[in-house]
mmCIF file of C-alpha atoms and ligand atoms in Angstrom:
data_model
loop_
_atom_site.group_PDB
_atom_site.id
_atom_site.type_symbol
_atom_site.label_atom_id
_atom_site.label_comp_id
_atom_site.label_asym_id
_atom_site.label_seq_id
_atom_site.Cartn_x
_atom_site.Cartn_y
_atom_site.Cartn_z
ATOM 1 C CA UNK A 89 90.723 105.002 73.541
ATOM 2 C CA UNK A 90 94.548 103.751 73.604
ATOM 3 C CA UNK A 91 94.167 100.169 72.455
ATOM 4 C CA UNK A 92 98.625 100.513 72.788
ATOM 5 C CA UNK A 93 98.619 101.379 76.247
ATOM 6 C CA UNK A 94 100.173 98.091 78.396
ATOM 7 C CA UNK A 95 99.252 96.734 81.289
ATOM 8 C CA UNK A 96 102.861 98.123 82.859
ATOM 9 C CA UNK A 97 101.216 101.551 82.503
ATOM 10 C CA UNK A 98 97.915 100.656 84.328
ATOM 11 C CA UNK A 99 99.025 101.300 88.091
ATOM 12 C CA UNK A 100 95.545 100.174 89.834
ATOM 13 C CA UNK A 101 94.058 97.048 90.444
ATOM 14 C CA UNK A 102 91.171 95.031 89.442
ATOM 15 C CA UNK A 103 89.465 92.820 91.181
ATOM 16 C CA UNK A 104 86.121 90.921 90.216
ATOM 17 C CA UNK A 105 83.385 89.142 91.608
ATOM 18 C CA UNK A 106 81.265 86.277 89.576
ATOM 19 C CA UNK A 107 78.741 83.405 90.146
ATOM 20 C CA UNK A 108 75.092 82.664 89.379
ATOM 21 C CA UNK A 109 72.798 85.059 90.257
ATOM 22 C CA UNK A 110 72.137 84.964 94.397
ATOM 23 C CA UNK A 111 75.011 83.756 94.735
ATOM 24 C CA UNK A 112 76.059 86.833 96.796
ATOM 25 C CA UNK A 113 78.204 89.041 94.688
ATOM 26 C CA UNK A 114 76.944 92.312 95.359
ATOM 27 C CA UNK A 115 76.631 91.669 98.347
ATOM 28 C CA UNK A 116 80.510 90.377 98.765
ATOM 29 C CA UNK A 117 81.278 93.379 96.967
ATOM 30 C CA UNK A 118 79.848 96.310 99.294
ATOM 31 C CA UNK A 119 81.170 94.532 102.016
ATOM 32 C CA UNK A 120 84.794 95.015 100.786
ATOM 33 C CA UNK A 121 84.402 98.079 99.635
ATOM 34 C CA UNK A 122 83.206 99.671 102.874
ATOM 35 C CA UNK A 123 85.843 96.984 104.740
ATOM 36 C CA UNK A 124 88.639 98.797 102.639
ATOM 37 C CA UNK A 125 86.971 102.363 102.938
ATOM 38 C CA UNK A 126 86.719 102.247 106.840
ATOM 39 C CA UNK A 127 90.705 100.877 106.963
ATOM 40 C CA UNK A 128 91.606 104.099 104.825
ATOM 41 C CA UNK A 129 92.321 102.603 101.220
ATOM 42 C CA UNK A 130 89.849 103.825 98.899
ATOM 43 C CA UNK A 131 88.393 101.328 96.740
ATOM 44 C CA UNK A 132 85.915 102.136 94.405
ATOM 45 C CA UNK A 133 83.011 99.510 93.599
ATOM 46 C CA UNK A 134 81.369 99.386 89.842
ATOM 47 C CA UNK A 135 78.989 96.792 88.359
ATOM 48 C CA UNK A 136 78.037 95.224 84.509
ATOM 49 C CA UNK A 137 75.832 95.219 82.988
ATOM 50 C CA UNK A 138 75.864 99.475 84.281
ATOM 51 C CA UNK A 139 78.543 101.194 85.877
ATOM 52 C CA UNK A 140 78.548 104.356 82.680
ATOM 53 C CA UNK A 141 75.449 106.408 81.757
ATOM 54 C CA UNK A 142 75.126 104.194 78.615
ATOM 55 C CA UNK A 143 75.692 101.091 80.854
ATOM 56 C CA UNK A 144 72.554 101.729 83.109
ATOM 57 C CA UNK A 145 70.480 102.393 80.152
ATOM 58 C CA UNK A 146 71.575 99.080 78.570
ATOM 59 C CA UNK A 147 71.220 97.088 81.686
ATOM 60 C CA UNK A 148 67.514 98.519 82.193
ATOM 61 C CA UNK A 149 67.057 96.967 78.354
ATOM 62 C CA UNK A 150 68.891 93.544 79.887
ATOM 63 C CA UNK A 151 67.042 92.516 83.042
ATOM 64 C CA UNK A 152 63.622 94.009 82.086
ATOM 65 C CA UNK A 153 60.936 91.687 81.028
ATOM 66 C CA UNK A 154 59.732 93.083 77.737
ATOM 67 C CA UNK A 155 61.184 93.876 74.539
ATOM 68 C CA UNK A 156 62.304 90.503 73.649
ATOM 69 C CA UNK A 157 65.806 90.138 72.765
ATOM 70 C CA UNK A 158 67.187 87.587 71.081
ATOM 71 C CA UNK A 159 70.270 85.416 72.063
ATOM 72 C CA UNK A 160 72.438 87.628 70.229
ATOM 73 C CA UNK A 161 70.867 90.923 71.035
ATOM 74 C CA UNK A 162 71.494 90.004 74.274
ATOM 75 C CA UNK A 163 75.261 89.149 73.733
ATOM 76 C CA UNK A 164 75.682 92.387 71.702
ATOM 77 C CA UNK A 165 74.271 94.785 74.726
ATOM 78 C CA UNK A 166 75.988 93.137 77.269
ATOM 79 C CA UNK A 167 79.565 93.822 75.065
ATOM 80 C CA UNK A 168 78.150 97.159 74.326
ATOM 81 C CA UNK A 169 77.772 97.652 77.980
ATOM 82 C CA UNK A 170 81.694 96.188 78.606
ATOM 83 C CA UNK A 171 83.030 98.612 76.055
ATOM 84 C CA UNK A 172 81.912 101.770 77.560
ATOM 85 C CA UNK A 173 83.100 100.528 80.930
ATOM 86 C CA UNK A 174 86.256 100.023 79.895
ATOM 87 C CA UNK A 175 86.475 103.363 78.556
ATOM 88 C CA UNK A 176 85.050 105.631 81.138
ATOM 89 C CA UNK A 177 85.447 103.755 84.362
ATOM 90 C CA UNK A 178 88.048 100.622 83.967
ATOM 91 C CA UNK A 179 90.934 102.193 82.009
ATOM 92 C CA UNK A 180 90.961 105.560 83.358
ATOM 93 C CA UNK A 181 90.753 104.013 87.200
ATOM 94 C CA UNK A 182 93.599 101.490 86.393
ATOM 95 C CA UNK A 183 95.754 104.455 84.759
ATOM 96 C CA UNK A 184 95.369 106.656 87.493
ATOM 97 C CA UNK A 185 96.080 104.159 90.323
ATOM 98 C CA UNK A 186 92.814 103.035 91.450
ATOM 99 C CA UNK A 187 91.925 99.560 93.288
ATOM 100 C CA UNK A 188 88.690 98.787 91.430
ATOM 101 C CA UNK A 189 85.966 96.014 92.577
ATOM 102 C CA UNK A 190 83.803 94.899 89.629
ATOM 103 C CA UNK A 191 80.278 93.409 90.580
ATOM 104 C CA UNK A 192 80.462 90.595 87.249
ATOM 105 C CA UNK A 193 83.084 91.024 84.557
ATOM 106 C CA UNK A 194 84.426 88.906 81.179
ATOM 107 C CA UNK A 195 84.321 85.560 82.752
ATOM 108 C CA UNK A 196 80.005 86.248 82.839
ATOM 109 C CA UNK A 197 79.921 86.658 79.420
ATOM 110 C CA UNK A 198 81.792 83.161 79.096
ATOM 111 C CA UNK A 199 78.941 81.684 81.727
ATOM 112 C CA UNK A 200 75.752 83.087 80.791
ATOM 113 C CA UNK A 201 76.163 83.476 76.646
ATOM 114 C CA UNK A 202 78.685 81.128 76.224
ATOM 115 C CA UNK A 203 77.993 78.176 78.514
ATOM 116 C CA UNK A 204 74.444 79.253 79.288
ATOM 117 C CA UNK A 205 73.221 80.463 75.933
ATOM 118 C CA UNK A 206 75.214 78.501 73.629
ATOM 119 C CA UNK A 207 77.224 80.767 71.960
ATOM 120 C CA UNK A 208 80.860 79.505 71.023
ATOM 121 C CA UNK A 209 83.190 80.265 73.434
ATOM 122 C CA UNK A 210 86.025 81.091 71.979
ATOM 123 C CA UNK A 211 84.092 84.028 69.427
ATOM 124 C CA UNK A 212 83.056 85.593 73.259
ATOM 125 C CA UNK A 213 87.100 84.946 74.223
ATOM 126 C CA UNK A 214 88.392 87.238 71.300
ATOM 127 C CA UNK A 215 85.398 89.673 71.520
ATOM 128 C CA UNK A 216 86.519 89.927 75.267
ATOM 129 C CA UNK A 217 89.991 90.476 74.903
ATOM 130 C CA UNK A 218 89.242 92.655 71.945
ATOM 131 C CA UNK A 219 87.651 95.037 74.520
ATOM 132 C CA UNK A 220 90.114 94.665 77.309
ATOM 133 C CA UNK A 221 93.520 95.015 75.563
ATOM 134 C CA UNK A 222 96.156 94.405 78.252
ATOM 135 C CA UNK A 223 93.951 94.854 81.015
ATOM 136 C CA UNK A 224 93.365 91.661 83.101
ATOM 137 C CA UNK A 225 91.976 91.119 86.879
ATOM 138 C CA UNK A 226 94.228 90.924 88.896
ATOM 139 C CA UNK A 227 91.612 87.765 91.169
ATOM 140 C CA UNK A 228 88.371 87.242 90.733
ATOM 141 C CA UNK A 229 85.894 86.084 93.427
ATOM 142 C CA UNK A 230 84.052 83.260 92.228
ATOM 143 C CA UNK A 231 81.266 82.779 94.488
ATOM 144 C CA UNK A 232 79.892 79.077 94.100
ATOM 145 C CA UNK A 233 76.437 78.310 95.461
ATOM 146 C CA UNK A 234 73.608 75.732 94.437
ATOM 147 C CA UNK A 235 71.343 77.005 91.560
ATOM 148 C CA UNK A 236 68.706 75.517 94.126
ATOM 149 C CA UNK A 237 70.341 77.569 97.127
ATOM 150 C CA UNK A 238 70.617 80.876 94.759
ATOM 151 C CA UNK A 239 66.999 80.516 93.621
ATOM 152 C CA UNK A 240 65.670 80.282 97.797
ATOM 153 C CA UNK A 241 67.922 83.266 98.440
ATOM 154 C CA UNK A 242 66.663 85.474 95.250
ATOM 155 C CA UNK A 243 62.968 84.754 96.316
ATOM 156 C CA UNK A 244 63.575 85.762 99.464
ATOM 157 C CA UNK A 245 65.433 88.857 98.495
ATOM 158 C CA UNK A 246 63.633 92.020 98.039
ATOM 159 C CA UNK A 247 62.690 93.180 94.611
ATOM 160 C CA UNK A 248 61.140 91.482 91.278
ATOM 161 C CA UNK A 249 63.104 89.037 89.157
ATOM 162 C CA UNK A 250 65.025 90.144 86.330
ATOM 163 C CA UNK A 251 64.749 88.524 82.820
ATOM 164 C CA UNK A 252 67.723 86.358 83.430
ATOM 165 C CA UNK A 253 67.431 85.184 86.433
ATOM 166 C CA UNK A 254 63.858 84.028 85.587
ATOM 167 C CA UNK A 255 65.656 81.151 83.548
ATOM 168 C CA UNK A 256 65.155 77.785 84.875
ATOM 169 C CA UNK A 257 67.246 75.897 86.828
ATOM 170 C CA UNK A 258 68.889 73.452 83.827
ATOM 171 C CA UNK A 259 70.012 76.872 82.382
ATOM 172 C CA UNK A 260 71.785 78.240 86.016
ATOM 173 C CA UNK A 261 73.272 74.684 85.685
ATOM 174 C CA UNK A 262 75.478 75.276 83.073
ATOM 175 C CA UNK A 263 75.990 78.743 84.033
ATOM 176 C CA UNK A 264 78.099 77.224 87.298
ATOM 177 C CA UNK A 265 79.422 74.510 85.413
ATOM 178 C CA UNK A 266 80.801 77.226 83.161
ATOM 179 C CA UNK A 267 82.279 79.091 85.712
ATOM 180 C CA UNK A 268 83.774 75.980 87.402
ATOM 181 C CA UNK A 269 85.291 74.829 84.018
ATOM 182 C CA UNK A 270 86.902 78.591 83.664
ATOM 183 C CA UNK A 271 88.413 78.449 86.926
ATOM 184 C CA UNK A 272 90.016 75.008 86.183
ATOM 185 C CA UNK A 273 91.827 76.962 83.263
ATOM 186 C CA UNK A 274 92.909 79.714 85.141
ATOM 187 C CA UNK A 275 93.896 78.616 88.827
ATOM 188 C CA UNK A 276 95.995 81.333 89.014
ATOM 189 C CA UNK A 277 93.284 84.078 88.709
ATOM 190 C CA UNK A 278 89.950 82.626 89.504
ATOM 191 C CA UNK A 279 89.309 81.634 93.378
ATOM 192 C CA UNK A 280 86.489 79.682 94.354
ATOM 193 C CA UNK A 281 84.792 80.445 97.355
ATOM 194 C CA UNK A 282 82.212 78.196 98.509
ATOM 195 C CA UNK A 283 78.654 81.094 98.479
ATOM 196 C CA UNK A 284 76.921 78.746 101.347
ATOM 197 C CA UNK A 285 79.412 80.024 104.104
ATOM 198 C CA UNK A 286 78.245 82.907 106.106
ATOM 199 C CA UNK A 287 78.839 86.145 104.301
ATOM 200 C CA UNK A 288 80.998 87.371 106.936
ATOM 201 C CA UNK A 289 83.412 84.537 106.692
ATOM 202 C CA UNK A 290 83.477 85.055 103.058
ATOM 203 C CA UNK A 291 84.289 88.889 103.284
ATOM 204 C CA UNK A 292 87.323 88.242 105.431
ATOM 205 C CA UNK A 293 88.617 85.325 102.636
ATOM 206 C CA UNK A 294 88.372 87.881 100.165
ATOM 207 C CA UNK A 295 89.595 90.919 102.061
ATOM 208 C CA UNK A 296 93.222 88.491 103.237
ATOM 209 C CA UNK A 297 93.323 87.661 99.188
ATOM 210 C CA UNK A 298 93.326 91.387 98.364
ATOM 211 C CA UNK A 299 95.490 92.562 100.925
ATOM 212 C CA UNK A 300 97.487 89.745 100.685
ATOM 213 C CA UNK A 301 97.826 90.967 96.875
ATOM 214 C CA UNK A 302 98.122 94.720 97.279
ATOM 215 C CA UNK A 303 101.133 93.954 100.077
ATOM 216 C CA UNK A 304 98.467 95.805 102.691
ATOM 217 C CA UNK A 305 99.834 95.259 106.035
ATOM 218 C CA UNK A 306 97.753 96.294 109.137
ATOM 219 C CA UNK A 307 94.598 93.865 109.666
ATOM 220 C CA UNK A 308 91.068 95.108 108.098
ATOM 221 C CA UNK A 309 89.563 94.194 111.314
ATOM 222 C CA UNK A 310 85.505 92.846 111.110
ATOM 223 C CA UNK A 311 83.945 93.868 108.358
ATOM 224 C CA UNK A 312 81.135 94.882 110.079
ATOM 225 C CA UNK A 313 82.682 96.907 112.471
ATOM 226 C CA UNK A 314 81.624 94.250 115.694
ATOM 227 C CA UNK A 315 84.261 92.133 115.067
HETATM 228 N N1 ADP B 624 76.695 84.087 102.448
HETATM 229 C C1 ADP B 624 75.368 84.274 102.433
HETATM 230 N N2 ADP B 624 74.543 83.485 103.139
HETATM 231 C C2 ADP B 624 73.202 83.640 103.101
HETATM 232 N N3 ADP B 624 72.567 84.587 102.373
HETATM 233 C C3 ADP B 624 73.330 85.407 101.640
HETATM 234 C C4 ADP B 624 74.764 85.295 101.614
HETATM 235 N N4 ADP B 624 75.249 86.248 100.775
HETATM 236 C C5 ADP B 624 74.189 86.913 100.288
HETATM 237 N N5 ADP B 624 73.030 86.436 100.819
HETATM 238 C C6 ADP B 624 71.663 86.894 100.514
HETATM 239 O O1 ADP B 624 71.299 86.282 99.266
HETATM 240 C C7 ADP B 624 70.625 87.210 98.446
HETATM 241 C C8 ADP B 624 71.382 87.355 97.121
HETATM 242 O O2 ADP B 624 72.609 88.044 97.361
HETATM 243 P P1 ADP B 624 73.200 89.063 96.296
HETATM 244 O O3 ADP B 624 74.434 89.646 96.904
HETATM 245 O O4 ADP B 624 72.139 90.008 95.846
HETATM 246 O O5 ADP B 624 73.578 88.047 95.108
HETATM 247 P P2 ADP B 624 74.054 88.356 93.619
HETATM 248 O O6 ADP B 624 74.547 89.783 93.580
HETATM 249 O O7 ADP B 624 75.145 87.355 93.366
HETATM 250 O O8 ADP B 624 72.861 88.097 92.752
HETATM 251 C C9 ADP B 624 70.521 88.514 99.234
HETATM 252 O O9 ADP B 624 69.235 88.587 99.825
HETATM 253 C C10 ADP B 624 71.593 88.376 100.283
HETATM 254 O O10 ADP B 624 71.271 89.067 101.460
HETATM 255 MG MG1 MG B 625 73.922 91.323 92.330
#
């Protein structure tokens, strides 16, 4: 690791995509990436917790129901997980050029253990940008839905419930108000999307914001490939 390099010499770009759980970041996220694939600029799509070898182990420990882990435990993997990322996937892509699309990033650590979990924010804000260095995303896709809304759509999804997003409601509630109160402080980075529009409609916001960003030119075209 090259805590020295700067942000000048980190070609690529990051983008990011946050908001409670259902709120449709994953599914926003394949969505551009196969948008951007099919229009011939590769884009490559990781996720945290995961994205490393280490990262998938750790994010098995994370959403799985049993052991227990305490508040901090549960800080301390999810950083763990962050650090590796940054060193096999998130540095190296930026260095060498890459667009990169990251399924939950810093600003989930500030939501879930800070604002969620109660653990002060500005301790998560240095541990953060202690693991970052220079490197910042570029925008990040906050995807703002209903705790109520996000709970109907996780039931209906496929698939058993993770740890976290077995929390109740009052906790998912200061989760978004958390991400809301982040994206007052940094206009300039976060966008809020409203998660209750059709996911279509919300895949062509976000694909105009990153071409709009990377100076792309020629229209992605439906993201589905009907439009
Ligand atoms: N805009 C949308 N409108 C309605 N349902 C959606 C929308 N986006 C995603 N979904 C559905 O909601 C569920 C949760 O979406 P997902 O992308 O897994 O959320 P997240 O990754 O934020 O937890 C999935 O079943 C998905 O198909
Ligand atoms: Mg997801």
């Amino acid at each position: 690791m090259n805590p020295q390099t700067d942000q000048d010499s980190l070609s690529g770009s990051l983008f990011t995509f946050e908001g409670i759980d259902g709120s449709g970041k994953s599914t926003q996220a394949r969505r551009i990436r196969d948008l951007f694939i099919r229009n011939g600029h590769p884009v490559t799509l990781s996720r945290e917790p995961g994205g490393t070898p280490l990262g998938e182990v750790v994010r098995n420990l994370l959403l799985a129901e049993t052991p227990p882990l305490s508040p901090l435990s549960e800080l301390f993997l999810f950083l763990t997980d962050r650090a590796q990322h940054l060193e096999e996937v998130i540095r190296p892509g930026l260095a060498s050029g890459q667009t990169l699309l990251v399924d939950r990033f810093i600003d989930a650590t500030i939501a879930y253990q800070g604002y969620g979990l109660g653990h002060p924010v500005p301790l998560l804000e240095t541990l953060n940008r202690m693991i970052l260095g220079p490197i910042r995303p570029r925008r990040t896709f906050l995807l703002d839905l209903s705790p109520e809304i996000a709970f109907r759509r996780i039931r209906q999804r496929s698939g058993a419930q993770t740890r976290i997003e077995q929390r109740g409601e009052a906790f998912f509630e200061r989760v978004r108000n958390g991400y809301m109160e982040l994206a007052g402080k940094d206009p300039e980075r976060i966008m809020i999307i409203d998660a209750v529009l059709p996911e279509e409609s919300i895949t062509q916001m976000i694909a105009a914001e990153i071409q709009r960003l990377l100076k792309i030119k020629q229209p992605t075209g439906g993201s589905d490939g009907t439009a």
